[in-house]
Coordinates of C-alpha atoms and ligand atoms in Angstrom, one line a residue:
X1 CA 32.2 80.6 -42.5
X2 CA 34.1 79.8 -45.7
X3 CA 32.5 78.3 -48.7
X4 CA 33.7 74.5 -47.4
X5 CA 31.8 75.3 -43.9
X6 CA 28.8 76.3 -45.4
X7 CA 29.0 73.4 -47.7
X8 CA 29.5 71.2 -44.8
X9 CA 26.8 72.2 -43.0
X10 CA 24.2 71.8 -45.5
X11 CA 25.6 68.2 -46.0
X12 CA 24.9 67.6 -42.1
X13 CA 21.4 69.5 -42.5
X14 CA 20.8 67.2 -45.3
X15 CA 22.1 64.1 -43.5
X16 CA 19.7 65.0 -40.6
X17 CA 16.9 65.2 -42.6
X18 CA 17.3 61.9 -44.4
X19 CA 18.4 60.2 -41.0
X20 CA 15.3 61.6 -39.2
X21 CA 13.0 60.1 -42.2
X22 CA 14.8 57.0 -42.3
X23 CA 14.3 56.3 -38.4
X24 CA 10.4 56.9 -38.9
X25 CA 10.7 53.4 -40.8
X26 CA 12.5 51.6 -38.5
X27 CA 9.8 49.5 -36.7
X28 CA 12.0 46.8 -34.9
X29 CA 15.2 46.5 -32.6
X30 CA 17.1 45.4 -35.4
X31 CA 16.0 47.8 -38.0
X32 CA 16.9 50.6 -35.3
X33 CA 20.3 49.0 -34.5
X34 CA 20.7 49.0 -38.5
X35 CA 20.1 52.6 -38.4
X36 CA 22.3 53.4 -35.7
X37 CA 25.2 51.6 -37.5
X38 CA 24.5 53.3 -40.6
X39 CA 24.6 56.8 -39.4
X40 CA 26.2 57.0 -35.9
X41 CA 28.3 53.7 -36.0
X42 CA 31.9 54.7 -34.6
X43 CA 34.0 53.6 -37.9
X44 CA 31.7 54.0 -41.0
X45 CA 28.5 55.9 -39.9
X46 CA 27.6 58.8 -42.0
X47 CA 27.5 61.3 -39.5
X48 CA 31.0 60.1 -38.3
X49 CA 32.3 60.5 -41.5
X50 CA 30.9 63.7 -42.0
X51 CA 32.3 65.2 -38.9
X52 CA 35.6 63.9 -39.8
X53 CA 35.7 66.5 -42.4
X54 CA 35.4 69.2 -39.9
X55 CA 39.5 68.6 -39.9
X56 CA 39.8 69.7 -43.1
X57 CA 38.5 72.9 -42.7
X58 CA 40.3 76.4 -42.2
X59 CA 40.7 76.8 -38.4
X60 CA 38.5 79.7 -38.2
X61 CA 35.8 77.9 -40.1
X62 CA 35.8 75.0 -37.6
X63 CA 34.1 76.1 -34.5
X64 CA 30.7 77.2 -36.0
X65 CA 30.7 74.3 -38.5
X66 CA 31.5 72.1 -35.0
X67 CA 28.7 73.4 -33.3
X68 CA 26.2 73.0 -36.2
X69 CA 27.7 69.3 -36.3
X70 CA 26.9 68.5 -32.5
X71 CA 23.4 69.7 -32.7
X72 CA 23.0 67.2 -35.8
X73 CA 24.6 64.4 -33.5
X74 CA 22.1 65.3 -30.6
X75 CA 19.1 65.3 -32.8
X76 CA 20.1 61.7 -34.2
X77 CA 20.6 60.5 -30.5
X78 CA 17.7 61.9 -29.3
X79 CA 15.4 60.5 -32.5
X80 CA 17.1 57.2 -31.7
X81 CA 16.2 57.2 -28.0
X82 CA 12.8 58.5 -28.6
X83 CA 12.1 55.8 -31.0
X84 CA 13.7 52.9 -28.8
X85 CA 11.4 54.3 -25.7
X86 CA 8.6 54.0 -28.2
X87 CA 9.4 50.5 -29.3
X88 CA 9.4 49.4 -25.8
X89 CA 6.5 50.7 -24.8
X90 CA 4.7 49.1 -27.8
X91 CA 6.1 45.9 -26.8
X92 CA 4.4 45.9 -23.4
X93 CA 1.3 47.2 -24.4
X94 CA 1.0 44.3 -26.7
X95 CA 2.0 41.9 -24.1
X96 CA -0.8 43.5 -21.8
X97 CA -3.6 43.2 -24.2
X98 CA -2.8 40.2 -26.2
X99 CA -1.2 37.9 -23.3
X100 CA -3.1 39.5 -20.3
X101 CA -3.4 36.8 -17.0
X102 CA -7.0 36.6 -16.0
X103 CA -6.8 35.2 -12.8
X104 CA -10.7 34.9 -12.7
X105 CA -10.4 32.2 -15.4
X106 CA -11.2 28.8 -14.0
X107 CA -7.8 26.9 -14.2
X108 CA -7.0 24.1 -16.8
X109 CA -7.4 20.7 -15.4
X110 CA -4.1 19.0 -14.9
X111 CA -4.3 15.3 -16.4
X112 CA -3.2 13.2 -13.3
X113 CA -2.0 9.6 -14.0
X114 CA -3.5 6.9 -11.8
X115 CA -3.1 3.1 -11.0
X116 CA -4.0 0.6 -13.3
X117 CA -7.2 -1.5 -12.1
X118 CA -5.0 -4.3 -11.9
X119 CA -2.7 -2.8 -9.5
X120 CA -5.4 -1.5 -7.5
X121 CA -7.0 -4.8 -7.1
X122 CA -3.5 -6.5 -6.6
X123 CA -3.0 -4.1 -3.3
X124 CA -6.6 -4.5 -2.3
X125 CA -6.0 -8.5 -2.0
X126 CA -2.4 -7.8 -0.6
X127 CA -4.3 -5.6 2.1
X128 CA -7.0 -8.2 2.8
X129 CA -4.3 -10.9 3.8
X130 CA -1.6 -8.8 5.4
X131 CA -4.3 -7.7 7.8
X132 CA -4.8 -11.4 8.6
X133 CA -1.3 -11.9 9.3
X134 CA 0.2 -12.8 6.2
X135 CA 3.6 -11.3 4.9
X136 CA 4.5 -10.1 1.6
X137 CA 7.2 -11.5 -0.8
X138 CA 7.9 -11.7 -4.4
X139 CA 9.9 -14.1 -6.8
X140 CA 11.2 -14.4 -10.3
X141 CA 9.4 -14.3 -13.4
X142 CA 11.7 -16.6 -15.2
X143 CA 11.9 -19.7 -13.4
X144 CA 13.3 -23.4 -13.4
X145 CA 11.3 -26.1 -14.1
X146 CA 12.4 -27.3 -10.8
X147 CA 10.3 -24.9 -8.8
X148 CA 7.6 -24.2 -11.3
X149 CA 6.9 -28.1 -11.7
X150 CA 9.2 -30.3 -9.9
X151 CA 9.1 -29.3 -6.3
X152 CA 5.5 -29.1 -6.8
X153 CA 5.0 -32.5 -7.3
X154 CA 4.7 -32.5 -11.1
X155 CA 7.9 -34.6 -12.1
X156 CA 8.9 -34.6 -15.9
X157 CA 6.6 -36.4 -18.0
X158 CA 4.1 -35.8 -15.4
X159 CA 0.4 -35.5 -17.5
X160 CA -0.6 -32.6 -15.1
X161 CA 2.0 -30.3 -16.6
X162 CA -0.5 -30.1 -19.7
X163 CA -2.6 -28.4 -17.1
X164 CA -0.4 -25.2 -17.8
X165 CA 0.9 -24.2 -21.3
X166 CA 4.1 -23.2 -20.9
X167 CA 6.6 -20.8 -22.6
X168 CA 9.9 -22.1 -22.4
X169 CA 13.2 -20.2 -22.3
X170 CA 15.5 -21.1 -25.0
X171 CA 18.0 -22.4 -23.1
X172 CA 19.3 -25.8 -23.4
X173 CA 21.3 -27.6 -20.6
X174 CA 24.2 -30.0 -20.7
X175 CA 21.5 -32.8 -20.6
X176 CA 20.0 -31.5 -23.5
X177 CA 17.1 -30.2 -21.2
X178 CA 15.2 -27.0 -21.4
X179 CA 15.2 -26.4 -17.7
X180 CA 14.1 -22.6 -17.9
X181 CA 10.6 -21.1 -18.4
X182 CA 8.4 -18.3 -17.7
X183 CA 6.5 -19.1 -14.5
X184 CA 3.2 -20.5 -15.2
X185 CA 2.2 -19.6 -11.7
X186 CA 3.3 -17.9 -8.9
X187 CA 3.1 -21.2 -6.8
X188 CA 7.1 -22.1 -7.6
X189 CA 7.4 -19.4 -4.8
X190 CA 5.9 -22.2 -2.2
X191 CA 9.2 -24.2 -2.5
X192 CA 11.8 -20.8 -2.7
X193 CA 10.3 -19.4 0.7
X194 CA 10.1 -23.2 2.4
X195 CA 13.6 -23.5 1.8
X196 CA 15.0 -20.2 3.0
X197 CA 12.6 -20.6 6.3
X198 CA 11.4 -22.6 8.9
X199 CA 7.6 -22.9 10.0
X200 CA 5.2 -21.1 10.9
X201 CA 5.2 -19.6 7.5
X202 CA 2.2 -16.9 6.2
X203 CA 2.9 -15.6 3.0
X204 CA 1.8 -13.9 0.1
X205 CA 3.1 -13.6 -3.2
X206 CA 2.0 -11.2 -5.9
X207 CA 3.1 -11.5 -9.3
X208 CA 2.7 -11.7 -13.2
X209 CA 2.5 -15.2 -14.8
X210 CA 2.5 -16.4 -18.2
X211 CA 0.8 -18.8 -20.2
X212 CA 0.9 -20.0 -24.1
X213 CA -2.9 -19.9 -24.0
X214 CA -5.8 -19.0 -26.4
X215 CA -7.2 -16.0 -25.4
X216 CA -10.8 -15.1 -24.4
X217 CA -13.2 -13.1 -22.3
X218 CA -11.6 -14.8 -19.1
X219 CA -8.2 -15.9 -20.3
X220 CA -5.1 -13.5 -21.1
X221 CA -1.8 -15.2 -22.1
X222 CA 0.0 -13.0 -19.3
X223 CA -2.0 -12.2 -15.9
X224 CA -1.2 -11.4 -12.2
X225 CA -1.7 -14.3 -9.5
X226 CA -1.5 -13.8 -5.6
X227 CA 0.0 -17.2 -4.2
X228 CA -0.7 -18.0 -0.7
X229 CA 0.9 -20.2 1.6
X230 CA 0.3 -21.1 5.3
X231 CA 2.5 -23.8 7.2
X232 CA 2.4 -24.5 10.8
X233 CA 1.8 -27.2 13.1
X234 CA -2.2 -28.0 13.4
X235 CA -3.4 -26.2 10.3
X236 CA -6.3 -27.9 8.8
X237 CA -8.8 -27.4 5.8
X238 CA -11.2 -25.4 7.8
X239 CA -8.4 -22.9 8.5
X240 CA -8.4 -22.5 4.6
X241 CA -11.7 -22.5 4.2
X242 CA -12.3 -19.6 7.1
X243 CA -9.4 -17.7 5.6
X244 CA -10.7 -17.3 1.8
X245 CA -14.2 -16.7 3.1
X246 CA -12.9 -13.8 5.2
X247 CA -11.2 -12.8 2.1
X248 CA -14.2 -13.0 -0.1
X249 CA -16.1 -11.0 2.4
X250 CA -13.8 -8.1 2.9
X251 CA -13.1 -7.8 -1.0
X252 CA -16.6 -8.4 -2.5
X253 CA -18.8 -7.7 0.9
X254 CA -21.2 -10.2 2.9
X255 CA -23.8 -10.4 0.0
X256 CA -21.8 -12.3 -2.8
X257 CA -21.9 -16.1 -2.9
X258 CA -18.7 -18.3 -2.8
X259 CA -18.6 -21.9 -4.1
X260 CA -16.1 -24.4 -3.1
X261 CA -15.6 -27.4 -5.6
X262 CA -13.0 -30.5 -5.7
X263 CA -10.3 -29.6 -8.0
X264 CA -6.7 -31.3 -8.7
X265 CA -3.4 -29.8 -8.6
X266 CA -0.7 -32.0 -7.9
X267 CA 0.9 -30.2 -5.1
X268 CA -2.2 -30.3 -2.9
X269 CA -4.2 -33.0 -1.2
X270 CA -7.6 -32.4 -1.0
X271 CA -7.4 -29.6 -3.7
X272 CA -10.1 -27.3 -4.4
X273 CA -11.2 -24.4 -6.6
X274 CA -13.4 -21.2 -5.4
X275 CA -15.7 -19.3 -7.6
X276 CA -18.2 -16.3 -6.9
X277 CA -21.3 -16.0 -8.2
X278 CA -21.3 -14.4 -12.3
X279 CA -21.9 -10.9 -11.7
X280 CA -23.1 -10.7 -15.3
X281 CA -26.2 -13.1 -15.0
X282 CA -26.2 -12.9 -11.6
X283 CA -25.6 -16.5 -11.2
X284 CA -28.4 -17.5 -13.7
X285 CA -26.0 -18.7 -16.8
X286 CA -28.2 -16.9 -19.1
X287 CA -28.7 -13.3 -19.9
X288 CA -32.3 -12.4 -21.4
X289 CA -32.5 -15.9 -22.7
X290 CA -28.9 -15.8 -24.1
X291 CA -26.1 -17.9 -22.9
X292 CA -23.9 -15.7 -20.6
X293 CA -20.5 -15.6 -22.3
X294 CA -18.7 -14.4 -19.6
X295 CA -19.3 -17.4 -17.1
X296 CA -19.8 -19.8 -19.9
X297 CA -23.6 -20.3 -18.6
X298 CA -22.1 -22.1 -15.6
X299 CA -23.2 -18.9 -13.1
X300 CA -20.1 -19.1 -11.7
X301 CA -16.3 -17.4 -12.1
X302 CA -13.6 -19.2 -10.7
X303 CA -11.3 -16.8 -9.1
X304 CA -8.6 -19.4 -7.3
X305 CA -7.5 -22.8 -6.7
X306 CA -6.3 -24.2 -3.1
X307 CA -6.1 -26.8 -1.2
X308 CA -3.8 -28.5 1.6
X309 CA -0.2 -28.6 1.0
X310 CA 0.6 -32.5 -0.4
X311 CA 3.0 -34.0 1.8
X312 CA 5.4 -34.5 -0.9
X313 CA 5.8 -31.1 -1.3
X314 CA 6.6 -30.4 2.2
X315 CA 8.9 -33.6 2.4
X316 CA 11.0 -32.3 -0.6
X317 CA 11.7 -28.6 1.1
X318 CA 12.8 -30.6 4.3
X319 CA 9.6 -30.0 6.4
X320 CA 8.6 -33.1 8.4
X321 CA 5.1 -33.6 7.3
X322 CA 4.1 -35.6 10.5
X323 CA 4.5 -32.6 12.2
X324 CA 3.6 -29.9 9.7
X325 CA 0.6 -28.9 7.7
X326 CA -0.4 -26.1 5.5
X327 CA -2.4 -24.6 3.0
X328 CA -1.7 -23.1 -0.4
X329 CA -4.2 -20.9 -2.6
X330 CA -3.6 -18.9 -6.1
X331 CA -5.7 -16.1 -6.8
X332 CA -6.4 -14.8 -10.6
X333 CA -6.0 -10.9 -9.9
X334 CA -7.9 -9.9 -13.0
X335 CA -10.8 -12.3 -12.2
X336 CA -10.9 -10.4 -9.0
X337 CA -11.2 -7.2 -10.9
X338 CA -13.7 -8.2 -13.3
X339 CA -16.1 -9.3 -10.3
X340 CA -15.3 -6.1 -8.2
X341 CA -16.0 -3.7 -11.2
X342 CA -18.3 -5.5 -13.6
X343 CA -15.8 -6.0 -16.7
X344 CA -16.9 -8.2 -19.2
X345 CA -13.9 -9.1 -20.9
X346 CA -10.3 -9.9 -19.4
X347 CA -8.8 -8.5 -22.8
X348 CA -9.6 -4.8 -21.8
X349 CA -7.0 -4.8 -19.1
X350 CA -4.1 -4.6 -21.6
X351 CA -5.4 -3.4 -24.7
X352 CA -4.1 0.3 -23.3
X353 CA -7.4 2.0 -24.2
X354 CA -7.5 5.2 -21.8
X355 CA -11.1 5.2 -22.4
X356 CA -11.3 2.0 -20.3
X357 CA -8.4 2.9 -17.8
X358 CA -9.5 6.2 -16.9
X359 CA -13.0 4.7 -15.2
X360 CA -10.9 3.2 -12.1
Ligands
FA5_401 C1 -2.8 -22.5 -10.5 O1 -2.3 -21.7 -11.1 C2 -2.3 -23.1 -9.2 N1 -0.9 -22.6 -9.0 C3 -3.1 -22.3 -8.2 C4 -3.2 -23.2 -6.7 C5 -2.2 -22.6 -5.7 C6 -3.5 -24.2 -6.4 C7 -2.1 -23.2 -4.5 C8 -3.3 -24.9 -5.3 C9 -2.6 -24.3 -4.3 P1 -5.1 -22.3 -11.9 O2 -4.2 -22.6 -13.2 O3 -6.3 -23.0 -12.0 O4 -4.4 -22.8 -11.0 O5 -5.0 -20.9 -11.8 C10 -5.6 -20.0 -10.7 C11 -6.7 -19.2 -11.0 O6 -5.5 -17.9 -12.1 C12 -7.6 -19.2 -11.9 O7 -8.6 -19.6 -10.7 C13 -8.0 -18.0 -12.4 O8 -8.9 -17.1 -11.5 C14 -6.7 -17.3 -12.9 N2 -6.6 -17.7 -14.2 C15 -6.0 -19.1 -14.8 N3 -5.8 -18.9 -16.0 C16 -5.9 -17.6 -16.3 C17 -5.9 -16.9 -17.7 N4 -5.7 -17.4 -18.8 N5 -6.1 -15.8 -17.5 C18 -6.5 -15.0 -16.5 N6 -6.6 -15.6 -15.2 C19 -6.5 -16.7 -15.4

C-alpha cells in the first residue's frame, strides 16, 4: 500500500472508533437518525466523504483500502441496527411495566346520565292518564292572549287575569295591544284542541309554564303542568272525581289522603282544587311545635285546579253546550314530585346541583 492508502485506512479506523463511541451516547430515535446522517448520510456523511477519496488513490492501492473502508461501513451499519433494536426493546419493556393492563382491577364506573326528577314525574303522570284512555298532545309555550285568557272566558279587563302574573312578550299589534305572552298555564290547549276536533275529546297536555311570581318553597317562576280535558255527551262531576281519585291512587298509593275544595277559575263551573296531605308534617300543620313551612301550616299541599268545563268555553269553540259537557284539570308536576319524593323546596329542582339531582 502507498503512504496515501495507509493514511486513508488510519483515518477510516479513527472514524470508526469515533462513530461507534458517538453511537453509545445516542439514546433516542432522533439522536440515532442524526448519527446516521452524520456518518452514513449519502451526501455529506463523513464515511461517505472518506470513501469518495478512495478514487484519488493510485489504482493498485485501491483494493486493499476499499476492503478496509467496506469493513468500517459494515461495522457502522451493524452498530446502528443493534442500537435501533435495543431502543425498540427498551420502549416495549417500558410499556409492559409502566402501562401494563391488569385485567383483575375493578372497572371504573361510567357516569350514567339520568332523567331529571321533573321529567320522571311528568312521565309517570302521563302514564297514569294514558292508561285511562287519554291521548297526549303538546302546544306552544309562547301563546296568544286569545288562547291563554279570552277563549277561557277571561276577557280583557277581567279581574281574574290577576290570578296569573303574566310575562308579556314585547310585541305590540296594530291596535296598540300586547297580545303575546309566555303561557301562564297549559289551559290554552283546551281551546286549541277543541277547535281542531269534535267530541269525544280525552287529552292530557304536558308542558312548561311561566309566571312573573315571587318564589318560595312551593312556587317557582317557571314550572310544569299537565292539563287534562275530557268532553263528551253525559260527562258529570262524578267522572271528574273518579278520574282524579284514580290518578292519586296510581301515583301516591291508597294510603295518602285527598281533599277537594271549591275554587274559582273562570273557565270551569263548578271549580275545585285538589290537595294531598302534607308529607312533611303528616297533615298536622306543625313540625315539633314549629309551623310547617312547606304547607304553610295548612296540612295540605295543592296539586291541581279542576272543574266542569264552563258552557261559555264550549260555545266559543263551536261545541253545543246543551249536548256536550266535560271536565278539565291542571296539575302542578313539581308539586307532585315534591310529594312523591319528600322534597321540601321546589327551588331545588332548577338549582342545577348535581348532588340533589343524583338522588332520583
Ligand atoms: C291553573 O293554572 C289552572 N289552569 C288549572 C285548571 C285547569 C283549573 C283546568 C281548572 C281547569 P293554578 O294557578 O292553581 O291553576 O295552577 C295549577 C297548579 O299548578 C297548582 O295547583 C299547583 O300545583 C301548580 N302551581 C301553581 N303555581 C305554581 C308555582 N308558582 N310553582 C309551582 N307550581 C305551581
